[in-house]
Short mmCIF file of N, CA and C in Angstrom, two decimals:
data_model
loop_
_atom_site.label_atom_id
_atom_site.label_comp_id
_atom_site.label_asym_id
_atom_site.label_seq_id
_atom_site.Cartn_x
_atom_site.Cartn_y
_atom_site.Cartn_z
N MET A 1360 13.52 10.46 -66.10
CA MET A 1360 14.44 10.62 -65.04
C MET A 1360 14.55 12.05 -64.51
N ARG A 1361 14.86 12.25 -63.24
CA ARG A 1361 14.90 13.54 -62.72
C ARG A 1361 16.17 14.21 -63.04
N PRO A 1362 16.17 15.56 -63.20
CA PRO A 1362 17.33 16.30 -63.36
C PRO A 1362 18.18 16.14 -62.08
N GLU A 1363 19.49 16.41 -62.20
CA GLU A 1363 20.42 16.23 -61.09
C GLU A 1363 20.08 17.14 -59.96
N SER A 1364 19.48 18.34 -60.28
CA SER A 1364 19.06 19.26 -59.26
C SER A 1364 17.65 19.65 -59.56
N THR A 1365 16.82 19.62 -58.59
CA THR A 1365 15.36 19.81 -58.71
C THR A 1365 15.04 21.26 -58.20
N ASN A 1366 15.92 21.91 -57.53
CA ASN A 1366 15.55 23.18 -56.94
C ASN A 1366 16.10 24.40 -57.72
N GLY A 1367 16.82 24.13 -58.80
CA GLY A 1367 17.39 25.16 -59.67
C GLY A 1367 18.64 25.86 -59.04
N THR A 1368 19.11 25.47 -58.00
CA THR A 1368 20.32 26.05 -57.42
C THR A 1368 21.51 25.26 -57.60
N GLY A 1369 21.40 24.00 -57.92
CA GLY A 1369 22.53 23.14 -58.12
C GLY A 1369 23.20 23.28 -59.45
N GLY A 1370 24.44 22.83 -59.53
CA GLY A 1370 25.09 22.80 -60.78
C GLY A 1370 24.59 21.78 -61.80
N GLY A 1371 25.02 21.83 -62.97
CA GLY A 1371 24.66 20.78 -63.93
C GLY A 1371 23.33 21.12 -64.58
N GLY A 1372 22.27 20.67 -63.98
CA GLY A 1372 21.03 20.92 -64.52
C GLY A 1372 20.65 19.96 -65.59
N GLY A 1373 21.56 19.10 -66.03
CA GLY A 1373 21.28 18.15 -67.07
C GLY A 1373 20.59 16.89 -66.50
N LEU A 1374 20.30 16.02 -67.44
CA LEU A 1374 19.60 14.79 -66.98
C LEU A 1374 20.62 13.92 -66.20
N ALA A 1375 20.10 13.14 -65.24
CA ALA A 1375 20.91 12.26 -64.46
C ALA A 1375 21.22 11.03 -65.38
N VAL A 1376 20.39 10.78 -66.38
CA VAL A 1376 20.62 9.68 -67.32
C VAL A 1376 20.79 10.36 -68.71
N PRO A 1377 21.92 10.04 -69.38
CA PRO A 1377 22.15 10.68 -70.69
C PRO A 1377 21.01 10.33 -71.71
N MET A 1378 20.74 11.31 -72.58
CA MET A 1378 19.61 11.16 -73.49
C MET A 1378 19.80 9.92 -74.39
N ALA A 1379 20.95 9.64 -74.85
CA ALA A 1379 21.15 8.45 -75.73
C ALA A 1379 20.73 7.22 -75.07
N TRP A 1380 21.14 7.05 -73.80
CA TRP A 1380 20.83 5.84 -73.07
C TRP A 1380 19.30 5.77 -72.73
N LEU A 1381 18.76 6.92 -72.36
CA LEU A 1381 17.36 7.04 -72.08
C LEU A 1381 16.47 6.64 -73.29
N CYS A 1382 16.93 7.08 -74.47
CA CYS A 1382 16.19 6.77 -75.71
C CYS A 1382 16.30 5.28 -75.97
N ALA A 1383 17.46 4.72 -75.83
CA ALA A 1383 17.64 3.29 -76.06
C ALA A 1383 16.76 2.48 -75.15
N GLU A 1384 16.67 2.82 -73.84
CA GLU A 1384 15.72 2.06 -72.91
C GLU A 1384 14.32 2.26 -73.36
N TYR A 1385 13.96 3.45 -73.69
CA TYR A 1385 12.61 3.74 -74.13
C TYR A 1385 12.20 2.92 -75.31
N ILE A 1386 13.04 2.90 -76.30
CA ILE A 1386 12.80 2.09 -77.54
C ILE A 1386 12.61 0.58 -77.23
N ALA A 1387 13.58 0.11 -76.37
CA ALA A 1387 13.55 -1.32 -76.04
C ALA A 1387 12.18 -1.66 -75.26
N ASP A 1388 11.82 -0.71 -74.39
CA ASP A 1388 10.56 -0.91 -73.59
C ASP A 1388 9.41 -0.87 -74.49
N GLU A 1389 9.33 0.03 -75.37
CA GLU A 1389 8.16 0.12 -76.27
C GLU A 1389 8.08 -1.12 -77.24
N LEU A 1390 9.22 -1.59 -77.78
CA LEU A 1390 9.19 -2.71 -78.59
C LEU A 1390 8.70 -3.98 -77.85
N LEU A 1391 9.12 -4.15 -76.65
CA LEU A 1391 8.71 -5.35 -75.89
C LEU A 1391 7.24 -5.22 -75.38
N ARG A 1392 6.87 -4.05 -75.07
CA ARG A 1392 5.40 -3.93 -74.71
C ARG A 1392 4.51 -4.13 -75.89
N ALA A 1393 4.91 -3.56 -77.05
CA ALA A 1393 4.09 -3.76 -78.28
C ALA A 1393 4.05 -5.23 -78.67
N GLY A 1394 5.11 -5.92 -78.51
CA GLY A 1394 5.17 -7.40 -78.92
C GLY A 1394 4.25 -8.22 -77.99
N GLY A 1395 4.15 -7.78 -76.73
CA GLY A 1395 3.24 -8.60 -75.79
C GLY A 1395 3.71 -10.00 -75.54
N LEU A 1396 4.99 -10.24 -75.70
CA LEU A 1396 5.53 -11.63 -75.57
C LEU A 1396 5.64 -12.15 -74.11
N VAL A 1397 5.94 -11.27 -73.19
CA VAL A 1397 6.06 -11.63 -71.82
C VAL A 1397 5.40 -10.55 -70.90
N GLU A 1398 5.17 -10.86 -69.74
CA GLU A 1398 4.61 -9.87 -68.80
C GLU A 1398 5.60 -8.77 -68.42
N PRO A 1399 5.25 -7.48 -68.59
CA PRO A 1399 6.20 -6.43 -68.12
C PRO A 1399 6.45 -6.62 -66.64
N GLY A 1400 7.72 -6.38 -66.28
CA GLY A 1400 8.15 -6.56 -64.93
C GLY A 1400 8.79 -7.94 -64.61
N SER A 1401 8.50 -8.87 -65.49
CA SER A 1401 9.05 -10.28 -65.26
C SER A 1401 10.56 -10.24 -65.53
N LEU A 1402 11.22 -11.26 -65.01
CA LEU A 1402 12.63 -11.36 -65.25
C LEU A 1402 12.97 -11.50 -66.78
N GLU A 1403 12.07 -12.26 -67.49
CA GLU A 1403 12.27 -12.39 -68.88
C GLU A 1403 12.21 -11.02 -69.57
N TYR A 1404 11.20 -10.24 -69.19
CA TYR A 1404 10.99 -8.93 -69.81
C TYR A 1404 12.24 -8.08 -69.47
N GLN A 1405 12.74 -8.07 -68.31
CA GLN A 1405 13.93 -7.24 -67.98
C GLN A 1405 15.11 -7.67 -68.78
N ALA A 1406 15.25 -8.97 -68.98
CA ALA A 1406 16.41 -9.47 -69.87
C ALA A 1406 16.28 -8.97 -71.27
N GLY A 1407 15.06 -9.05 -71.81
CA GLY A 1407 14.83 -8.62 -73.18
C GLY A 1407 14.95 -7.10 -73.28
N ARG A 1408 14.45 -6.35 -72.32
CA ARG A 1408 14.65 -4.84 -72.34
C ARG A 1408 16.10 -4.49 -72.29
N ARG A 1409 16.82 -5.07 -71.41
CA ARG A 1409 18.29 -4.73 -71.29
C ARG A 1409 19.04 -5.14 -72.53
N THR A 1410 18.73 -6.33 -73.09
CA THR A 1410 19.42 -6.72 -74.25
C THR A 1410 19.12 -5.84 -75.47
N LEU A 1411 17.82 -5.47 -75.68
CA LEU A 1411 17.55 -4.54 -76.76
C LEU A 1411 18.09 -3.16 -76.51
N ALA A 1412 18.05 -2.65 -75.23
CA ALA A 1412 18.62 -1.34 -74.95
C ALA A 1412 20.12 -1.29 -75.26
N LEU A 1413 20.86 -2.35 -74.96
CA LEU A 1413 22.30 -2.42 -75.35
C LEU A 1413 22.51 -2.48 -76.84
N THR A 1414 21.61 -3.21 -77.49
CA THR A 1414 21.69 -3.34 -79.00
C THR A 1414 21.49 -1.96 -79.64
N VAL A 1415 20.42 -1.25 -79.08
CA VAL A 1415 20.05 0.07 -79.74
C VAL A 1415 21.23 1.04 -79.39
N TYR A 1416 21.67 1.08 -78.17
CA TYR A 1416 22.71 2.06 -77.77
C TYR A 1416 24.04 1.85 -78.46
N LEU A 1417 24.45 0.60 -78.57
CA LEU A 1417 25.74 0.31 -79.19
C LEU A 1417 25.73 0.21 -80.72
N GLY A 1418 24.48 0.24 -81.29
CA GLY A 1418 24.39 0.09 -82.74
C GLY A 1418 25.03 1.32 -83.44
N ASP A 1419 25.50 1.04 -84.63
CA ASP A 1419 26.12 2.09 -85.46
C ASP A 1419 25.07 3.15 -85.98
N GLY A 1420 23.83 2.69 -86.18
CA GLY A 1420 22.87 3.65 -86.81
C GLY A 1420 22.05 4.45 -85.84
N THR A 1421 22.40 4.45 -84.56
CA THR A 1421 21.57 5.11 -83.57
C THR A 1421 21.96 6.58 -83.35
N ASP A 1422 23.02 7.07 -84.03
CA ASP A 1422 23.45 8.40 -83.72
C ASP A 1422 22.75 9.41 -84.66
N GLY A 1423 21.78 8.98 -85.45
CA GLY A 1423 21.01 9.86 -86.21
C GLY A 1423 21.83 10.45 -87.41
N ALA A 1424 22.80 9.69 -87.82
CA ALA A 1424 23.58 10.20 -89.05
C ALA A 1424 22.73 10.35 -90.22
N PRO A 1425 23.04 11.40 -91.07
CA PRO A 1425 22.26 11.61 -92.30
C PRO A 1425 22.22 10.32 -93.10
N GLY A 1426 21.00 10.00 -93.67
CA GLY A 1426 20.86 8.80 -94.52
C GLY A 1426 20.53 7.56 -93.65
N THR A 1427 20.52 7.74 -92.41
CA THR A 1427 20.27 6.57 -91.55
C THR A 1427 18.85 6.61 -91.13
N GLY A 1428 17.97 5.92 -91.71
CA GLY A 1428 16.53 5.94 -91.49
C GLY A 1428 16.11 4.93 -90.43
N ALA A 1429 14.88 5.04 -90.02
CA ALA A 1429 14.37 4.08 -89.03
C ALA A 1429 14.38 2.64 -89.58
N ASP A 1430 14.17 2.41 -90.85
CA ASP A 1430 14.18 1.13 -91.38
C ASP A 1430 15.57 0.51 -91.38
N ASP A 1431 16.59 1.39 -91.66
CA ASP A 1431 18.01 0.97 -91.53
C ASP A 1431 18.36 0.53 -90.11
N ARG A 1432 17.96 1.33 -89.17
CA ARG A 1432 18.25 1.00 -87.77
C ARG A 1432 17.52 -0.33 -87.38
N LEU A 1433 16.33 -0.50 -87.81
CA LEU A 1433 15.56 -1.71 -87.44
C LEU A 1433 16.25 -2.93 -88.08
N ASP A 1434 16.69 -2.77 -89.34
CA ASP A 1434 17.39 -3.85 -90.00
C ASP A 1434 18.72 -4.20 -89.28
N GLU A 1435 19.40 -3.21 -88.79
CA GLU A 1435 20.64 -3.46 -88.06
C GLU A 1435 20.36 -4.15 -86.75
N TRP A 1436 19.31 -3.75 -86.05
CA TRP A 1436 18.98 -4.41 -84.80
C TRP A 1436 18.56 -5.87 -85.06
N LEU A 1437 17.81 -6.10 -86.15
CA LEU A 1437 17.37 -7.46 -86.43
C LEU A 1437 18.54 -8.36 -86.70
N THR A 1438 19.57 -7.79 -87.52
CA THR A 1438 20.72 -8.52 -87.83
C THR A 1438 21.54 -8.88 -86.49
N ARG A 1439 21.70 -7.84 -85.72
CA ARG A 1439 22.51 -8.00 -84.49
C ARG A 1439 21.91 -9.05 -83.53
N THR A 1440 20.53 -9.11 -83.51
CA THR A 1440 19.88 -10.07 -82.54
C THR A 1440 19.56 -11.41 -83.10
N SER A 1441 19.87 -11.57 -84.43
CA SER A 1441 19.49 -12.84 -85.09
C SER A 1441 20.26 -14.05 -84.55
N HIS A 1442 19.65 -15.25 -84.68
CA HIS A 1442 20.25 -16.43 -84.28
C HIS A 1442 21.58 -16.60 -85.05
N GLY A 1443 22.64 -16.93 -84.36
CA GLY A 1443 23.91 -17.22 -84.99
C GLY A 1443 24.83 -16.00 -85.04
N HIS A 1444 24.28 -14.84 -84.77
CA HIS A 1444 25.13 -13.62 -84.77
C HIS A 1444 25.86 -13.59 -83.42
N PRO A 1445 27.21 -13.31 -83.46
CA PRO A 1445 28.00 -13.30 -82.27
C PRO A 1445 27.72 -12.07 -81.37
N TRP A 1446 26.49 -11.99 -80.86
CA TRP A 1446 26.06 -10.75 -80.18
C TRP A 1446 26.95 -10.45 -79.02
N GLU A 1447 27.28 -11.47 -78.21
CA GLU A 1447 28.08 -11.21 -77.02
C GLU A 1447 29.45 -10.65 -77.41
N ASP A 1448 30.12 -11.20 -78.45
CA ASP A 1448 31.41 -10.59 -78.86
C ASP A 1448 31.20 -9.24 -79.40
N TRP A 1449 30.14 -8.97 -80.12
CA TRP A 1449 29.83 -7.63 -80.66
C TRP A 1449 29.64 -6.59 -79.51
N VAL A 1450 28.95 -6.97 -78.47
CA VAL A 1450 28.77 -6.05 -77.37
C VAL A 1450 30.13 -5.73 -76.68
N ARG A 1451 30.95 -6.77 -76.53
CA ARG A 1451 32.27 -6.52 -75.81
C ARG A 1451 33.16 -5.61 -76.73
N GLU A 1452 33.12 -5.90 -78.00
CA GLU A 1452 33.92 -5.09 -78.94
C GLU A 1452 33.38 -3.63 -78.97
N ARG A 1453 32.08 -3.39 -79.10
CA ARG A 1453 31.51 -2.08 -79.10
C ARG A 1453 31.72 -1.33 -77.80
N LEU A 1454 31.72 -1.98 -76.70
CA LEU A 1454 31.91 -1.32 -75.41
C LEU A 1454 33.44 -0.85 -75.33
N ALA A 1455 34.31 -1.71 -75.87
CA ALA A 1455 35.77 -1.33 -75.93
C ALA A 1455 35.95 -0.12 -76.91
N VAL A 1456 35.35 -0.14 -77.98
CA VAL A 1456 35.50 0.99 -78.97
C VAL A 1456 34.92 2.23 -78.39
N ARG A 1457 33.79 2.14 -77.77
CA ARG A 1457 33.23 3.36 -77.13
C ARG A 1457 34.02 3.86 -76.04
N GLN A 1458 34.60 2.94 -75.23
CA GLN A 1458 35.50 3.35 -74.17
C GLN A 1458 36.73 4.14 -74.69
N GLU A 1459 37.31 3.59 -75.74
CA GLU A 1459 38.43 4.24 -76.40
C GLU A 1459 38.10 5.63 -76.94
N HIS A 1460 36.91 5.63 -77.53
CA HIS A 1460 36.44 6.87 -78.28
C HIS A 1460 35.88 8.01 -77.27
N ASP A 1461 34.99 7.45 -76.39
CA ASP A 1461 34.25 8.48 -75.56
C ASP A 1461 34.82 8.54 -74.12
N GLY A 1462 35.68 7.68 -73.72
CA GLY A 1462 36.16 7.66 -72.38
C GLY A 1462 35.08 7.23 -71.37
N ASP A 1463 35.04 7.81 -70.30
CA ASP A 1463 34.07 7.37 -69.21
C ASP A 1463 32.88 8.24 -69.13
N ASP A 1464 32.14 8.28 -70.28
CA ASP A 1464 30.82 9.10 -70.21
C ASP A 1464 29.77 8.27 -69.51
N GLU A 1465 28.77 8.97 -69.06
CA GLU A 1465 27.74 8.32 -68.22
C GLU A 1465 26.87 7.32 -68.99
N GLY A 1466 26.69 7.52 -70.33
CA GLY A 1466 25.92 6.53 -71.03
C GLY A 1466 26.65 5.24 -71.14
N LEU A 1467 27.95 5.37 -71.37
CA LEU A 1467 28.82 4.15 -71.46
C LEU A 1467 28.88 3.41 -70.15
N ALA A 1468 28.93 4.17 -69.05
CA ALA A 1468 28.90 3.51 -67.71
C ALA A 1468 27.60 2.72 -67.53
N LEU A 1469 26.45 3.31 -67.99
CA LEU A 1469 25.19 2.56 -67.80
C LEU A 1469 25.16 1.33 -68.70
N ALA A 1470 25.77 1.46 -69.91
CA ALA A 1470 25.83 0.31 -70.86
C ALA A 1470 26.64 -0.77 -70.26
N ARG A 1471 27.76 -0.42 -69.67
CA ARG A 1471 28.69 -1.49 -68.99
C ARG A 1471 27.97 -2.09 -67.80
N GLU A 1472 27.27 -1.29 -67.00
CA GLU A 1472 26.55 -1.83 -65.90
C GLU A 1472 25.44 -2.78 -66.35
N THR A 1473 24.77 -2.40 -67.40
CA THR A 1473 23.69 -3.29 -68.00
C THR A 1473 24.30 -4.62 -68.50
N TRP A 1474 25.43 -4.49 -69.18
CA TRP A 1474 26.11 -5.77 -69.62
C TRP A 1474 26.50 -6.64 -68.51
N GLN A 1475 27.00 -6.03 -67.39
CA GLN A 1475 27.42 -6.88 -66.25
C GLN A 1475 26.17 -7.54 -65.63
N ARG A 1476 25.03 -6.86 -65.58
CA ARG A 1476 23.82 -7.45 -65.09
C ARG A 1476 23.31 -8.54 -65.96
N LEU A 1477 23.48 -8.42 -67.29
CA LEU A 1477 22.97 -9.40 -68.16
C LEU A 1477 23.90 -10.68 -68.13
N GLU A 1478 25.17 -10.46 -67.89
CA GLU A 1478 26.02 -11.57 -67.73
C GLU A 1478 25.92 -12.26 -66.34
N GLY A 1479 25.76 -11.41 -65.37
CA GLY A 1479 25.74 -11.94 -63.93
C GLY A 1479 24.45 -12.47 -63.48
N THR A 1480 23.39 -12.13 -64.18
CA THR A 1480 22.03 -12.65 -63.76
C THR A 1480 21.76 -13.94 -64.54
N HIS A 1481 21.57 -15.05 -63.90
CA HIS A 1481 21.24 -16.26 -64.58
C HIS A 1481 19.77 -16.63 -64.41
N LEU A 1482 19.18 -17.13 -65.45
CA LEU A 1482 17.74 -17.54 -65.46
C LEU A 1482 17.69 -18.93 -65.78
N LEU A 1483 16.72 -19.73 -65.16
CA LEU A 1483 16.53 -21.12 -65.57
C LEU A 1483 15.57 -21.16 -66.68
N ALA A 1484 15.99 -21.71 -67.79
CA ALA A 1484 15.20 -21.62 -69.07
C ALA A 1484 15.45 -22.91 -69.89
N THR A 1485 14.61 -23.14 -70.81
CA THR A 1485 14.74 -24.26 -71.73
C THR A 1485 16.07 -24.05 -72.48
N ASP A 1486 16.81 -25.11 -72.68
CA ASP A 1486 18.09 -25.12 -73.28
C ASP A 1486 17.94 -24.93 -74.80
N LEU A 1487 17.84 -23.75 -75.32
CA LEU A 1487 17.68 -23.58 -76.77
C LEU A 1487 18.94 -23.88 -77.50
N GLY A 1488 20.06 -23.84 -76.79
CA GLY A 1488 21.39 -24.17 -77.41
C GLY A 1488 21.59 -25.63 -77.68
N ALA A 1489 20.69 -26.48 -77.17
CA ALA A 1489 20.84 -27.91 -77.39
C ALA A 1489 20.43 -28.35 -78.80
N LEU A 1490 19.85 -27.51 -79.57
CA LEU A 1490 19.51 -27.84 -80.97
C LEU A 1490 20.80 -27.93 -81.79
N THR A 1491 20.98 -28.94 -82.45
CA THR A 1491 22.18 -29.10 -83.27
C THR A 1491 21.86 -28.90 -84.75
N ALA A 1492 20.62 -28.92 -85.11
CA ALA A 1492 20.24 -28.70 -86.49
C ALA A 1492 19.03 -27.79 -86.49
N ALA A 1493 18.73 -27.26 -87.75
CA ALA A 1493 17.60 -26.36 -87.86
C ALA A 1493 16.23 -27.09 -87.43
N PRO A 1494 15.36 -26.38 -86.85
CA PRO A 1494 14.00 -26.98 -86.49
C PRO A 1494 13.29 -27.63 -87.62
N ALA A 1495 13.53 -27.10 -88.82
CA ALA A 1495 12.92 -27.65 -90.05
C ALA A 1495 13.33 -29.08 -90.31
N ALA A 1496 14.46 -29.50 -89.66
CA ALA A 1496 14.96 -30.88 -89.91
C ALA A 1496 14.14 -31.79 -89.07
N GLY A 1497 13.19 -31.39 -88.33
CA GLY A 1497 12.33 -32.27 -87.62
C GLY A 1497 12.72 -32.40 -86.09
N LEU A 1498 13.78 -31.70 -85.69
CA LEU A 1498 14.16 -31.83 -84.25
C LEU A 1498 13.35 -30.84 -83.50
N THR A 1499 13.04 -31.19 -82.27
CA THR A 1499 12.26 -30.29 -81.38
C THR A 1499 13.07 -30.03 -80.09
N VAL A 1500 12.73 -28.98 -79.46
CA VAL A 1500 13.36 -28.66 -78.20
C VAL A 1500 12.55 -29.35 -77.06
N ASP A 1501 13.32 -30.07 -76.18
CA ASP A 1501 12.72 -30.69 -75.06
C ASP A 1501 12.57 -29.62 -73.98
N GLU A 1502 11.32 -29.05 -73.80
CA GLU A 1502 11.05 -27.97 -72.96
C GLU A 1502 11.14 -28.29 -71.47
N SER A 1503 11.21 -29.57 -71.13
CA SER A 1503 11.32 -29.93 -69.77
C SER A 1503 12.75 -29.93 -69.28
N GLU A 1504 13.71 -29.84 -70.25
CA GLU A 1504 15.11 -29.80 -69.89
C GLU A 1504 15.57 -28.32 -69.83
N ALA A 1505 15.82 -27.89 -68.65
CA ALA A 1505 16.24 -26.51 -68.40
C ALA A 1505 17.62 -26.35 -67.89
N VAL A 1506 18.25 -25.29 -68.22
CA VAL A 1506 19.59 -25.01 -67.75
C VAL A 1506 19.64 -23.58 -67.29
N TRP A 1507 20.61 -23.22 -66.49
CA TRP A 1507 20.88 -21.85 -66.07
C TRP A 1507 21.69 -21.10 -67.14
N LEU A 1508 21.10 -20.07 -67.61
CA LEU A 1508 21.68 -19.27 -68.67
C LEU A 1508 21.93 -17.77 -68.24
N PRO A 1509 22.98 -17.14 -68.78
CA PRO A 1509 23.08 -15.68 -68.49
C PRO A 1509 21.75 -15.10 -69.14
N SER A 1510 21.25 -14.05 -68.47
CA SER A 1510 19.92 -13.55 -68.89
C SER A 1510 19.96 -13.04 -70.27
N TRP A 1511 21.06 -12.59 -70.85
CA TRP A 1511 21.11 -12.08 -72.25
C TRP A 1511 20.77 -13.18 -73.21
N ARG A 1512 21.02 -14.47 -72.83
CA ARG A 1512 20.73 -15.52 -73.76
C ARG A 1512 19.23 -15.82 -73.93
N LEU A 1513 18.48 -15.41 -72.94
CA LEU A 1513 17.01 -15.44 -73.02
C LEU A 1513 16.51 -14.10 -73.62
N GLY A 1514 17.13 -13.08 -73.25
CA GLY A 1514 16.71 -11.70 -73.74
C GLY A 1514 16.97 -11.50 -75.20
N LEU A 1515 17.98 -12.08 -75.77
CA LEU A 1515 18.34 -11.91 -77.12
C LEU A 1515 17.25 -12.42 -78.10
N PRO A 1516 16.76 -13.73 -78.01
CA PRO A 1516 15.68 -14.22 -78.87
C PRO A 1516 14.42 -13.48 -78.57
N LEU A 1517 14.15 -13.03 -77.35
CA LEU A 1517 12.89 -12.36 -77.01
C LEU A 1517 12.96 -10.93 -77.68
N GLY A 1518 14.06 -10.33 -77.62
CA GLY A 1518 14.25 -8.97 -78.31
C GLY A 1518 14.10 -9.08 -79.86
N HIS A 1519 14.64 -10.17 -80.31
CA HIS A 1519 14.58 -10.36 -81.78
C HIS A 1519 13.11 -10.60 -82.21
N LEU A 1520 12.42 -11.39 -81.50
CA LEU A 1520 10.92 -11.61 -81.74
C LEU A 1520 10.19 -10.35 -81.69
N ALA A 1521 10.43 -9.47 -80.69
CA ALA A 1521 9.76 -8.23 -80.52
C ALA A 1521 10.08 -7.32 -81.74
N LEU A 1522 11.27 -7.37 -82.18
CA LEU A 1522 11.66 -6.59 -83.40
C LEU A 1522 10.87 -7.06 -84.61
N ARG A 1523 10.77 -8.39 -84.75
CA ARG A 1523 10.07 -9.01 -85.89
C ARG A 1523 8.57 -8.60 -85.83
N LEU A 1524 8.02 -8.58 -84.66
CA LEU A 1524 6.58 -8.23 -84.52
C LEU A 1524 6.26 -6.78 -84.79
N TYR A 1525 7.30 -5.95 -84.68
CA TYR A 1525 7.13 -4.51 -84.91
C TYR A 1525 6.86 -4.25 -86.33
#
């Protein structure tokens, strides 16, 4: 991202995008590219990148606290994106906590905007929520039956798979 001022005469001189958010997007992008699950630039890719970026940004272990290693952060992200985890509720809760703690910082504004895009953008996809039992029980997904889903519902399992492949 470009600095707010490129000629050296303007105020600020900081990044237009806060470093914490920039790092979260970079990590999400690298994980998805390394996984090679979908074509970069596709709607599915964007959904996965946004979902992972929110997970990384809002995660408890992303602040570099002492004793928080890369494996701990990866485990946290895997847990947050796993099937059955109330990710949507977790995001709403973490956004509210960050708002209370940090106020209106730029990173939080980008996280809220990303969440609104994930909720507001709907993609036509196979209805993975139609499964009532574990796939091991012999039930299969009818891939011809598609529904409109908020993009995070597609991005979440995609992000989880990318994390598993890492």
